[in-house]
Amino acid sequence: MGGKGSKKVTVGYRYSWDVQAGLGRGPVNEIVSIMADKKTVFAGTPGQISSSTSVYIDKPGLFGGDDTGGEGGIQGQLDIMMGEPDQVPPASLLKLLTGLVPGFRGVVTTFFSGLVSCYSASPKPWLYRVRRTTKGWDGDVWYPEKATIILENSEAQLDDEADLLSEQLANLRAIHAMNPAHILVECATNRDWGRQLTLADDLNLDSYRAAADTLYEEGFGLCFRYNRQDGLDTFVQQVLDHVGAVQYADLETGKLTLKLLRGDYRVDDLPVFTYDNGVIAVQDDDSASTTSNPNEIVVTWNDPVTNADGEVRAQNLGAIQNTGLNSSSVEYKAIPTHSLAARVAQRDLETAQSELTRLVIQFDRRGGILRPGDVFRIQLPDRNIDNMVLRVGKIEEGDTGVLTLTVVQDVFGLPSTSYSSGQQDSGWTPPDKSARPVTIQRLIELPYAVLAGTVSEAELNYLKPESGYPGVMAIAPTSLSINYLLQTRAAGATFADRGLGDWTPSGTLTAPVGRLDTILHVSMAIFPTVGEGLMINDEIMRVDAVDIPAGTLTVGRGCMDSLPSGHFAGDRCWAYQDALDSDGLEYLSGETVEARLLTRTSTETLAESAAPVATLTMSGRQARPYLPGNIRVNGVLYPDVAASADNFTLAFSHRDRLLQADRLIDCTENSIGPEPGTEYVVKLIAQSTGSEVWSLSASDVSIPIPYVTGGDDVHTLTLQSKRDGLMSLYTFQAELPAGRYKPFPISITLSLTIVDGNDWATTTPEDTSSGAVPELHAIADAAGVTAWYPPDLLASGLSIPADNIEWPAGTWPTSPWSFGTHAVLVIVQWTETSGPLTVLALEGDASALLLGSSAGSAVAVEWNAGIYLAEMDITIFTTDGPVLNEGIIYLELAERST
């Protein structure tokens, strides 16, 4: 009935596509899987696709195959391009695209070529699961050890779980979440899509590392997809909301800082603020009521294993029974596990259900130690609050110096909160808001280093050497004194307002301090931080360590232009950093500045007539050279009294005002500089008369002192720096044992050119009256030459005779050599019948000197006693020993003892 064969009937088509897909910025750590229509197109084993590679997908029946009702499957080659810096497109893509084909670097892309469906021309959408924690950073990944937080969803149901290998299944159930601290660091530093900050200069890395450690230990990893549909600030806030944290720019350092909101503190260790130590006013008190707060929190999270949203509920059953259900929903889509979502839901419920007091508190500068996210305690008798732990939210600084903090009662500190009965006992009085005079203040001239940190470079360069600026430090007379109005004038002028000033953090020494002690025992309400400056009396110090419980500061001594000194218990310590105010006016050296401080409170300003007047005489401090550091007498640092010794040496290290402008260098550090033109002036002062017995200006850092013990008078050794006529502000002094000034023997080495006397005579007429020739005749006669004849040898280049025969009569040129204060005028040799006669002439009366000389390896020669020729004001010395040889000689001339 039929034919020998059957006719083929087309029932549908297989569809093969070439598809290139872009997933996002790259490279990434790993492509974990590809899903389509809730079916697994590809599931990798751990690390299988962690770099550019190709895989063959062989699942033609994934969607039902070719059977009736089926929709085919996926079959073909998938090329994965991770976006590495040296990436090139695969050959399969080059065959498809023409012309110049980019490398697609910096983005993750895939290229699939093969079967995508049957019967239906519309392929199923592909869903890629990608991991990225340590790859794709702008430079090296920060703190890679804690960047990845490994979590797991072992209970998730996968549709085609039976078709997967155990390694594939384990990799799918594993969750590689990113540490939220690392997310925030990358947002801050990425130069393409982030804030373009730098790790070292712009971030407080210690705070981010501490947060990263805590989040890692908590297992608090997030799986975010940031597609930049929202702004970066919105995304960052989402991260902070997920983990419960604040991020802020520190007002002191300017660095971005991260702080987790956790109960990681002991209540007793928190600072306490009252109306007596910083609180000015409580402007607002808005306590939330639990009747309107949610008693159920529903958290929506997302499971990256199944790509499905989940919900977690946290409930206060007692509140629900009392007031009915009051539910609130919140989405934390970056939370990847049920257990983490449950923890966050409970966190939010406890916050919502707690009777948290919200306050707006005004602080004076003592509140400046608080930062966003910090916790502290308050005691407010007028509000019946004996002890309450608050956490800082927002900080605002007003023009008057008042800090306004928006704070909320911390949920972690609720158990420690206590209230009084509301009945004030007779010992409590309302805070005193009257303006009182400032009783503790100090007016100083600002050092160069302080000016260098406060004025522009152009202003600093323009400043005259004889000019300077005053600085003011003061302590609040009452706890409610906000700040002060500074008024200044030059002596004889009228006081004028110069702006508002802040109180200077201050305290006192509780124990005496030696000249070089580095541990200070102090009593301070606000401690300085490491690296800041501290001033005690006239000495400036550098804070190296702070131990608040012990009440100690470790310091570097004698910084800037100051000198290390001893201090007594009760001496005031000024933490002047950022609290050294000035009127901003330039005054000349010798000018007297007067200042008065008008205390300001929230209700009034001190009357001008009630303010004490401080005075300061300017000295041009900013331009003066720094005193050297590391000062030693016979190796002992900064002695008040030097020990007895056979000899004394003063040694020290250079200091440089300009090079040290940005650093606090202590007095024990090695040389810096010196500043060009600096000399050191050393003096010996007899204490009995106060007269100067010896002085020396030198640039050497080691100076022998001409002093011997054994006399009756005690002497003081002093040291100052000098530059351009300006002396250092302070003078080092050390007392020497009873003794006397003893000059050092004079010794010099002369480099002389000795010429033949006959050669000299052939060009020099004997009867000439110029060229200092007559003076040579007179010296020969005084030395005992029997009758004039030319010398055998003489030194050229001295004064007598002059090398220039035309030198004016009656004068001689300046000699290049001096023996002490006496110029070396002539050295000449004749040969008398009795033997050689060598004559040396020194300018002035040097007859008290005894001389010896040597030349090379020759035997030392003793010169006869000097003869002073008053009519010529010269002294001649003679010897019959061998002294001169023709040519260049080096003659060592020295003072000898008797």
Tab-separated table of N, CA and C in Angstrom, residues 74-198:
chain	number	residue	atom	x	y	z
A	74	ILE	N	22.108	22.806	25.998
A	74	ILE	CA	23.298	23.634	25.760
A	74	ILE	C	24.431	22.707	25.354
A	75	GLN	N	25.051	23.006	24.224
A	75	GLN	CA	26.176	22.197	23.764
A	75	GLN	C	27.100	23.077	22.929
A	76	GLY	N	28.343	23.175	23.358
A	76	GLY	CA	29.298	23.989	22.625
A	76	GLY	C	30.437	24.440	23.526
A	77	GLN	N	31.335	25.218	22.927
A	77	GLN	CA	32.517	25.700	23.661
A	77	GLN	C	32.255	27.069	24.271
A	78	LEU	N	32.651	27.186	25.560
A	78	LEU	CA	32.537	28.459	26.274
A	78	LEU	C	33.941	28.971	26.575
A	79	ASP	N	34.275	30.127	26.013
A	79	ASP	CA	35.555	30.775	26.302
A	79	ASP	C	35.340	31.821	27.396
A	80	ILE	N	36.144	31.713	28.453
A	80	ILE	CA	36.036	32.660	29.572
A	80	ILE	C	37.238	33.580	29.530
A	81	MET	N	37.006	34.899	29.539
A	81	MET	CA	38.057	35.909	29.549
A	81	MET	C	37.914	36.736	30.828
A	82	MET	N	38.865	36.576	31.730
A	82	MET	CA	38.775	37.192	33.056
A	82	MET	C	39.113	38.684	33.055
A	83	GLY	N	39.701	39.190	31.948
A	83	GLY	CA	40.034	40.610	31.890
A	83	GLY	C	41.394	40.947	32.440
A	84	GLU	N	42.335	39.981	32.361
A	84	GLU	CA	43.690	40.244	32.847
A	84	GLU	C	44.347	41.371	32.049
A	85	PRO	N	45.375	42.000	32.624
A	85	PRO	CA	46.019	43.146	31.942
A	85	PRO	C	46.632	42.792	30.592
A	86	ASP	N	47.039	41.522	30.390
A	86	ASP	CA	47.675	41.127	29.136
A	86	ASP	C	46.764	40.248	28.273
A	87	GLN	N	45.481	40.315	28.533
A	87	GLN	CA	44.531	39.417	27.860
A	87	GLN	C	44.404	39.746	26.369
A	88	VAL	N	44.285	38.687	25.547
A	88	VAL	CA	43.981	38.827	24.119
A	88	VAL	C	42.733	38.004	23.830
A	89	PRO	N	41.933	38.394	22.845
A	89	PRO	CA	40.706	37.646	22.547
A	89	PRO	C	41.021	36.258	22.025
A	90	PRO	N	40.148	35.268	22.297
A	90	PRO	CA	40.391	33.917	21.791
A	90	PRO	C	40.212	33.851	20.283
A	91	ALA	N	40.754	32.790	19.684
A	91	ALA	CA	40.669	32.620	18.234
A	91	ALA	C	39.230	32.538	17.767
A	92	SER	N	38.352	31.896	18.571
A	92	SER	CA	36.947	31.763	18.174
A	92	SER	C	36.281	33.122	18.017
A	93	LEU	N	36.620	34.067	18.869
A	93	LEU	CA	36.029	35.401	18.787
A	93	LEU	C	36.636	36.192	17.641
A	94	LEU	N	37.918	35.968	17.368
A	94	LEU	CA	38.564	36.676	16.257
A	94	LEU	C	37.981	36.255	14.910
A	95	LYS	N	37.530	35.000	14.818
A	95	LYS	CA	36.917	34.543	13.576
A	95	LYS	C	35.581	35.244	13.327
A	96	LEU	N	34.891	35.580	14.428
A	96	LEU	CA	33.567	36.180	14.300
A	96	LEU	C	33.654	37.678	14.048
A	97	LEU	N	34.536	38.341	14.769
A	97	LEU	CA	34.636	39.791	14.665
A	97	LEU	C	35.664	40.160	13.600
A	98	THR	N	35.474	41.274	12.971
A	98	THR	CA	36.400	41.728	11.935
A	98	THR	C	37.024	43.045	12.348
A	99	GLY	N	38.080	43.395	11.654
A	99	GLY	CA	38.749	44.652	11.952
A	99	GLY	C	39.614	44.544	13.190
A	100	LEU	N	39.816	45.684	13.854
A	100	LEU	CA	40.632	45.736	15.061
A	100	LEU	C	39.800	45.282	16.258
A	101	VAL	N	40.165	44.145	16.838
A	101	VAL	CA	39.395	43.546	17.936
A	101	VAL	C	40.089	43.875	19.258
A	102	PRO	N	39.388	44.494	20.218
A	102	PRO	CA	40.010	44.814	21.509
A	102	PRO	C	40.282	43.556	22.323
A	103	GLY	N	41.132	43.702	23.352
A	103	GLY	CA	41.443	42.580	24.223
A	103	GLY	C	40.436	42.380	25.333
A	104	PHE	N	39.469	43.293	25.480
A	104	PHE	CA	38.451	43.215	26.528
A	104	PHE	C	39.099	43.062	27.907
A	105	ARG	N	40.155	43.870	28.130
A	105	ARG	CA	40.860	43.824	29.404
A	105	ARG	C	40.111	44.657	30.447
A	106	GLY	N	40.189	44.197	31.678
A	106	GLY	CA	39.537	44.923	32.757
A	106	GLY	C	38.079	44.566	32.955
A	107	VAL	N	37.512	43.710	32.101
A	107	VAL	CA	36.124	43.252	32.260
A	107	VAL	C	36.103	41.740	32.092
A	108	VAL	N	35.155	41.090	32.779
A	108	VAL	CA	34.969	39.650	32.642
A	108	VAL	C	33.945	39.407	31.534
A	109	THR	N	34.349	38.675	30.506
A	109	THR	CA	33.449	38.371	29.386
A	109	THR	C	33.523	36.885	29.074
A	110	THR	N	32.472	36.374	28.441
A	110	THR	CA	32.455	34.991	27.949
A	110	THR	C	32.003	34.994	26.499
A	111	PHE	N	32.449	33.973	25.770
A	111	PHE	CA	32.006	33.804	24.379
A	111	PHE	C	31.623	32.342	24.191
A	112	PHE	N	30.328	32.131	23.873
A	112	PHE	CA	29.815	30.763	23.667
A	112	PHE	C	29.451	30.587	22.209
A	113	SER	N	29.804	29.452	21.648
A	113	SER	CA	29.461	29.127	20.261
A	113	SER	C	28.919	27.710	20.240
A	114	GLY	N	27.594	27.575	19.955
A	114	GLY	CA	27.014	26.239	19.892
A	114	GLY	C	25.521	26.264	20.102
A	115	LEU	N	24.975	25.069	20.402
A	115	LEU	CA	23.540	24.877	20.587
A	115	LEU	C	23.053	25.602	21.829
A	116	VAL	N	21.931	26.366	21.669
A	116	VAL	CA	21.358	27.052	22.825
A	116	VAL	C	19.911	26.644	23.079
A	117	SER	N	19.196	26.092	22.061
A	117	SER	CA	17.808	25.695	22.275
A	117	SER	C	17.328	24.885	21.075
A	118	CYS	N	16.157	24.247	21.249
A	118	CYS	CA	15.453	23.566	20.161
A	118	CYS	C	14.004	24.039	20.159
A	119	TYR	N	13.455	24.049	18.983
A	119	TYR	CA	12.062	24.430	18.790
A	119	TYR	C	11.813	25.925	19.034
A	120	SER	N	12.381	26.481	20.073
A	120	SER	CA	12.186	27.897	20.397
A	120	SER	C	13.421	28.691	19.998
A	121	ALA	N	13.169	29.770	19.287
A	121	ALA	CA	14.286	30.614	18.859
A	121	ALA	C	14.769	31.538	19.966
A	122	SER	N	14.110	31.547	21.087
A	122	SER	CA	14.508	32.413	22.209
A	122	SER	C	15.275	31.588	23.232
A	123	PRO	N	16.570	31.819	23.389
A	123	PRO	CA	17.347	31.025	24.357
A	123	PRO	C	16.977	31.398	25.789
A	124	LYS	N	17.242	30.469	26.695
A	124	LYS	CA	17.002	30.728	28.113
A	124	LYS	C	18.040	31.723	28.638
A	125	PRO	N	17.651	32.678	29.476
A	125	PRO	CA	18.638	33.584	30.078
A	125	PRO	C	19.634	32.825	30.947
A	126	TRP	N	20.891	33.193	30.834
A	126	TRP	CA	21.953	32.572	31.644
A	126	TRP	C	22.205	33.417	32.896
A	127	LEU	N	22.429	32.734	33.984
A	127	LEU	CA	22.729	33.395	35.255
A	127	LEU	C	24.086	32.897	35.753
A	128	TYR	N	25.053	33.824	35.832
A	128	TYR	CA	26.405	33.477	36.264
A	128	TYR	C	26.543	33.723	37.778
A	129	ARG	N	27.170	32.801	38.458
A	129	ARG	CA	27.531	33.008	39.873
A	129	ARG	C	29.032	33.238	39.923
A	130	VAL	N	29.433	34.392	40.456
A	130	VAL	CA	30.828	34.848	40.420
A	130	VAL	C	31.301	35.146	41.838
A	131	ARG	N	32.581	34.856	42.090
A	131	ARG	CA	33.209	35.208	43.370
A	131	ARG	C	34.310	36.228	43.116
A	132	ARG	N	34.362	37.273	43.972
A	132	ARG	CA	35.469	38.231	43.903
A	132	ARG	C	35.707	38.830	45.273
A	133	THR	N	36.892	38.584	45.799
A	133	THR	CA	37.286	39.192	47.076
A	133	THR	C	38.692	39.790	47.003
A	134	THR	N	39.609	39.098	46.354
A	134	THR	CA	40.999	39.550	46.354
A	134	THR	C	41.532	39.897	44.974
A	135	LYS	N	40.755	39.686	43.936
A	135	LYS	CA	41.193	40.052	42.592
A	135	LYS	C	40.449	41.295	42.124
A	136	GLY	N	41.039	41.969	41.148
A	136	GLY	CA	40.398	43.142	40.575
A	136	GLY	C	40.572	44.405	41.383
A	137	TRP	N	41.470	44.384	42.397
A	137	TRP	CA	41.734	45.593	43.172
A	137	TRP	C	42.566	46.571	42.344
A	138	ASP	N	42.476	47.809	42.697
A	138	ASP	CA	43.290	48.846	42.056
A	138	ASP	C	44.658	48.845	42.735
A	139	GLY	N	45.527	47.933	42.315
A	139	GLY	CA	46.805	47.725	42.990
A	139	GLY	C	46.733	46.487	43.861
A	140	ASP	N	47.643	46.400	44.830
A	140	ASP	CA	47.683	45.240	45.710
A	140	ASP	C	46.464	45.212	46.623
A	141	VAL	N	45.955	44.007	46.887
A	141	VAL	CA	44.822	43.876	47.795
A	141	VAL	C	45.280	44.204	49.211
A	142	TRP	N	44.460	44.949	49.917
A	142	TRP	CA	44.782	45.327	51.296
A	142	TRP	C	44.438	44.174	52.235
A	143	TYR	N	45.341	43.842	53.147
A	143	TYR	CA	45.128	42.859	54.215
A	143	TYR	C	44.480	41.581	53.659
A	144	PRO	N	45.145	40.893	52.735
A	144	PRO	CA	44.517	39.749	52.061
A	144	PRO	C	44.164	38.596	52.995
A	145	GLU	N	44.857	38.508	54.156
A	145	GLU	CA	44.594	37.389	55.059
A	145	GLU	C	43.152	37.367	55.565
A	146	LYS	N	42.522	38.518	55.669
A	146	LYS	CA	41.167	38.577	56.229
A	146	LYS	C	40.137	39.069	55.202
A	147	ALA	N	40.503	39.074	53.910
A	147	ALA	CA	39.585	39.616	52.897
A	147	ALA	C	38.411	38.694	52.632
A	148	THR	N	38.626	37.381	52.707
A	148	THR	CA	37.587	36.406	52.363
A	148	THR	C	37.082	35.719	53.620
A	149	ILE	N	35.769	35.690	53.795
A	149	ILE	CA	35.126	35.008	54.925
A	149	ILE	C	34.338	33.830	54.349
A	150	ILE	N	34.752	32.617	54.683
A	150	ILE	CA	34.144	31.407	54.128
A	150	ILE	C	32.916	31.023	54.953
A	151	LEU	N	31.778	30.961	54.292
A	151	LEU	CA	30.520	30.523	54.893
A	151	LEU	C	29.998	29.337	54.093
A	152	GLU	N	28.846	28.789	54.506
A	152	GLU	CA	28.308	27.612	53.815
A	152	GLU	C	26.808	27.518	54.013
A	153	ASN	N	26.147	27.033	52.977
A	153	ASN	CA	24.727	26.675	53.088
A	153	ASN	C	24.614	25.203	52.733
A	154	SER	N	24.656	24.365	53.760
A	154	SER	CA	24.656	22.916	53.540
A	154	SER	C	23.255	22.346	53.379
A	155	GLU	N	22.231	23.161	53.576
A	155	GLU	CA	20.866	22.662	53.541
A	155	GLU	C	20.110	23.080	52.289
A	156	ALA	N	20.720	23.872	51.443
A	156	ALA	CA	20.016	24.340	50.250
A	156	ALA	C	19.696	23.173	49.321
A	157	GLN	N	18.490	23.211	48.714
A	157	GLN	CA	18.055	22.183	47.773
A	157	GLN	C	18.305	22.668	46.351
A	158	LEU	N	19.142	21.906	45.618
A	158	LEU	CA	19.443	22.235	44.234
A	158	LEU	C	18.651	21.309	43.319
A	159	ASP	N	18.064	21.873	42.248
A	159	ASP	CA	17.147	21.103	41.404
A	159	ASP	C	17.806	19.872	40.798
A	160	ASP	N	19.028	19.977	40.334
A	160	ASP	CA	19.707	18.857	39.672
A	160	ASP	C	20.882	18.375	40.501
A	161	GLU	N	20.676	18.330	41.810
A	161	GLU	CA	21.739	17.938	42.730
A	161	GLU	C	22.262	16.553	42.439
A	162	ALA	N	21.357	15.626	41.982
A	162	ALA	CA	21.759	14.242	41.746
A	162	ALA	C	22.738	14.113	40.591
A	163	ASP	N	22.774	15.111	39.707
A	163	ASP	CA	23.645	15.033	38.544
A	163	ASP	C	25.029	15.618	38.796
A	164	LEU	N	25.266	16.121	39.984
A	164	LEU	CA	26.515	16.816	40.281
A	164	LEU	C	27.488	15.922	41.024
A	165	LEU	N	28.763	16.109	40.746
A	165	LEU	CA	29.805	15.434	41.495
A	165	LEU	C	29.902	16.033	42.902
A	166	SER	N	30.489	15.287	43.820
A	166	SER	CA	30.594	15.776	45.199
A	166	SER	C	31.422	17.057	45.268
A	167	GLU	N	32.508	17.149	44.448
A	167	GLU	CA	33.336	18.352	44.458
A	167	GLU	C	32.560	19.544	43.915
A	168	GLN	N	31.749	19.314	42.883
A	168	GLN	CA	30.930	20.400	42.342
A	168	GLN	C	29.903	20.850	43.377
A	169	LEU	N	29.277	19.898	44.038
A	169	LEU	CA	28.256	20.229	45.031
A	169	LEU	C	28.855	21.000	46.205
A	170	ALA	N	30.040	20.582	46.656
A	170	ALA	CA	30.691	21.283	47.769
A	170	ALA	C	31.030	22.706	47.367
A	171	ASN	N	31.482	22.882	46.117
A	171	ASN	CA	31.837	24.227	45.665
A	171	ASN	C	30.606	25.118	45.551
A	172	LEU	N	29.475	24.540	45.142
A	172	LEU	CA	28.240	25.318	45.043
A	172	LEU	C	27.728	25.729	46.418
A	173	ARG	N	27.852	24.853	47.395
A	173	ARG	CA	27.335	25.163	48.729
A	173	ARG	C	28.250	26.134	49.485
A	174	ALA	N	29.509	26.214	49.103
A	174	ALA	CA	30.445	27.134	49.763
A	174	ALA	C	30.128	28.582	49.361
A	175	ILE	N	30.256	29.480	50.316
A	175	ILE	CA	30.008	30.910	50.084
A	175	ILE	C	31.284	31.679	50.443
A	176	HIS	N	31.885	32.327	49.455
A	176	HIS	CA	33.083	33.134	49.684
A	176	HIS	C	32.645	34.598	49.806
A	177	ALA	N	32.269	34.968	51.036
A	177	ALA	CA	31.813	36.342	51.267
A	177	ALA	C	33.014	37.265	51.457
A	178	MET	N	32.800	38.554	51.219
A	178	MET	CA	33.883	39.528	51.352
A	178	MET	C	33.756	40.247	52.697
A	179	ASN	N	34.899	40.462	53.314
A	179	ASN	CA	34.930	41.195	54.576
A	179	ASN	C	34.435	42.624	54.328
A	180	PRO	N	33.410	43.081	55.061
A	180	PRO	CA	32.885	44.438	54.822
A	180	PRO	C	33.929	45.537	54.983
A	181	ALA	N	34.903	45.339	55.871
A	181	ALA	CA	35.959	46.355	56.012
A	181	ALA	C	36.745	46.483	54.717
A	182	HIS	N	36.961	45.379	54.035
A	182	HIS	CA	37.669	45.413	52.757
A	182	HIS	C	36.824	46.080	51.680
A	183	ILE	N	35.514	45.852	51.719
A	183	ILE	CA	34.631	46.533	50.768
A	183	ILE	C	34.765	48.047	50.929
A	184	LEU	N	34.779	48.505	52.169
A	184	LEU	CA	34.865	49.945	52.425
A	184	LEU	C	36.228	50.502	52.032
A	185	VAL	N	37.295	49.742	52.276
A	185	VAL	CA	38.623	50.195	51.874
A	185	VAL	C	38.704	50.322	50.357
A	186	GLU	N	38.139	49.349	49.647
A	186	GLU	CA	38.188	49.421	48.185
A	186	GLU	C	37.349	50.583	47.668
A	187	CYS	N	36.208	50.811	48.280
A	187	CYS	CA	35.389	51.970	47.880
A	187	CYS	C	36.159	53.281	48.084
A	188	ALA	N	36.971	53.331	49.111
A	188	ALA	CA	37.705	54.558	49.415
A	188	ALA	C	38.900	54.762	48.496
A	189	THR	N	39.529	53.669	48.037
A	189	THR	CA	40.820	53.809	47.363
A	189	THR	C	40.781	53.591	45.861
A	190	ASN	N	39.741	52.949	45.341
A	190	ASN	CA	39.734	52.662	43.904
A	190	ASN	C	39.738	53.966	43.104
A	191	ARG	N	40.657	54.068	42.161
A	191	ARG	CA	40.820	55.317	41.414
A	191	ARG	C	39.871	55.434	40.233
A	192	ASP	N	39.187	54.343	39.914
A	192	ASP	CA	38.266	54.387	38.786
A	192	ASP	C	36.851	54.701	39.238
A	193	TRP	N	36.322	53.890	40.158
A	193	TRP	CA	34.933	54.083	40.582
A	193	TRP	C	34.800	54.467	42.060
A	194	GLY	N	35.941	54.495	42.801
A	194	GLY	CA	35.899	54.823	44.225
A	194	GLY	C	36.232	56.281	44.488
A	195	ARG	N	36.683	56.546	45.729
A	195	ARG	CA	36.938	57.931	46.154
A	195	ARG	C	38.363	58.382	45.865
A	196	GLN	N	39.195	57.514	45.346
A	196	GLN	CA	40.548	57.864	44.911
A	196	GLN	C	41.434	58.321	46.073
A	197	LEU	N	41.187	57.785	47.265
A	197	LEU	CA	42.038	58.092	48.410
A	197	LEU	C	43.246	57.151	48.427
A	198	THR	N	44.241	57.497	49.242
A	198	THR	CA	45.423	56.646	49.360
A	198	THR	C	45.432	55.963	50.720
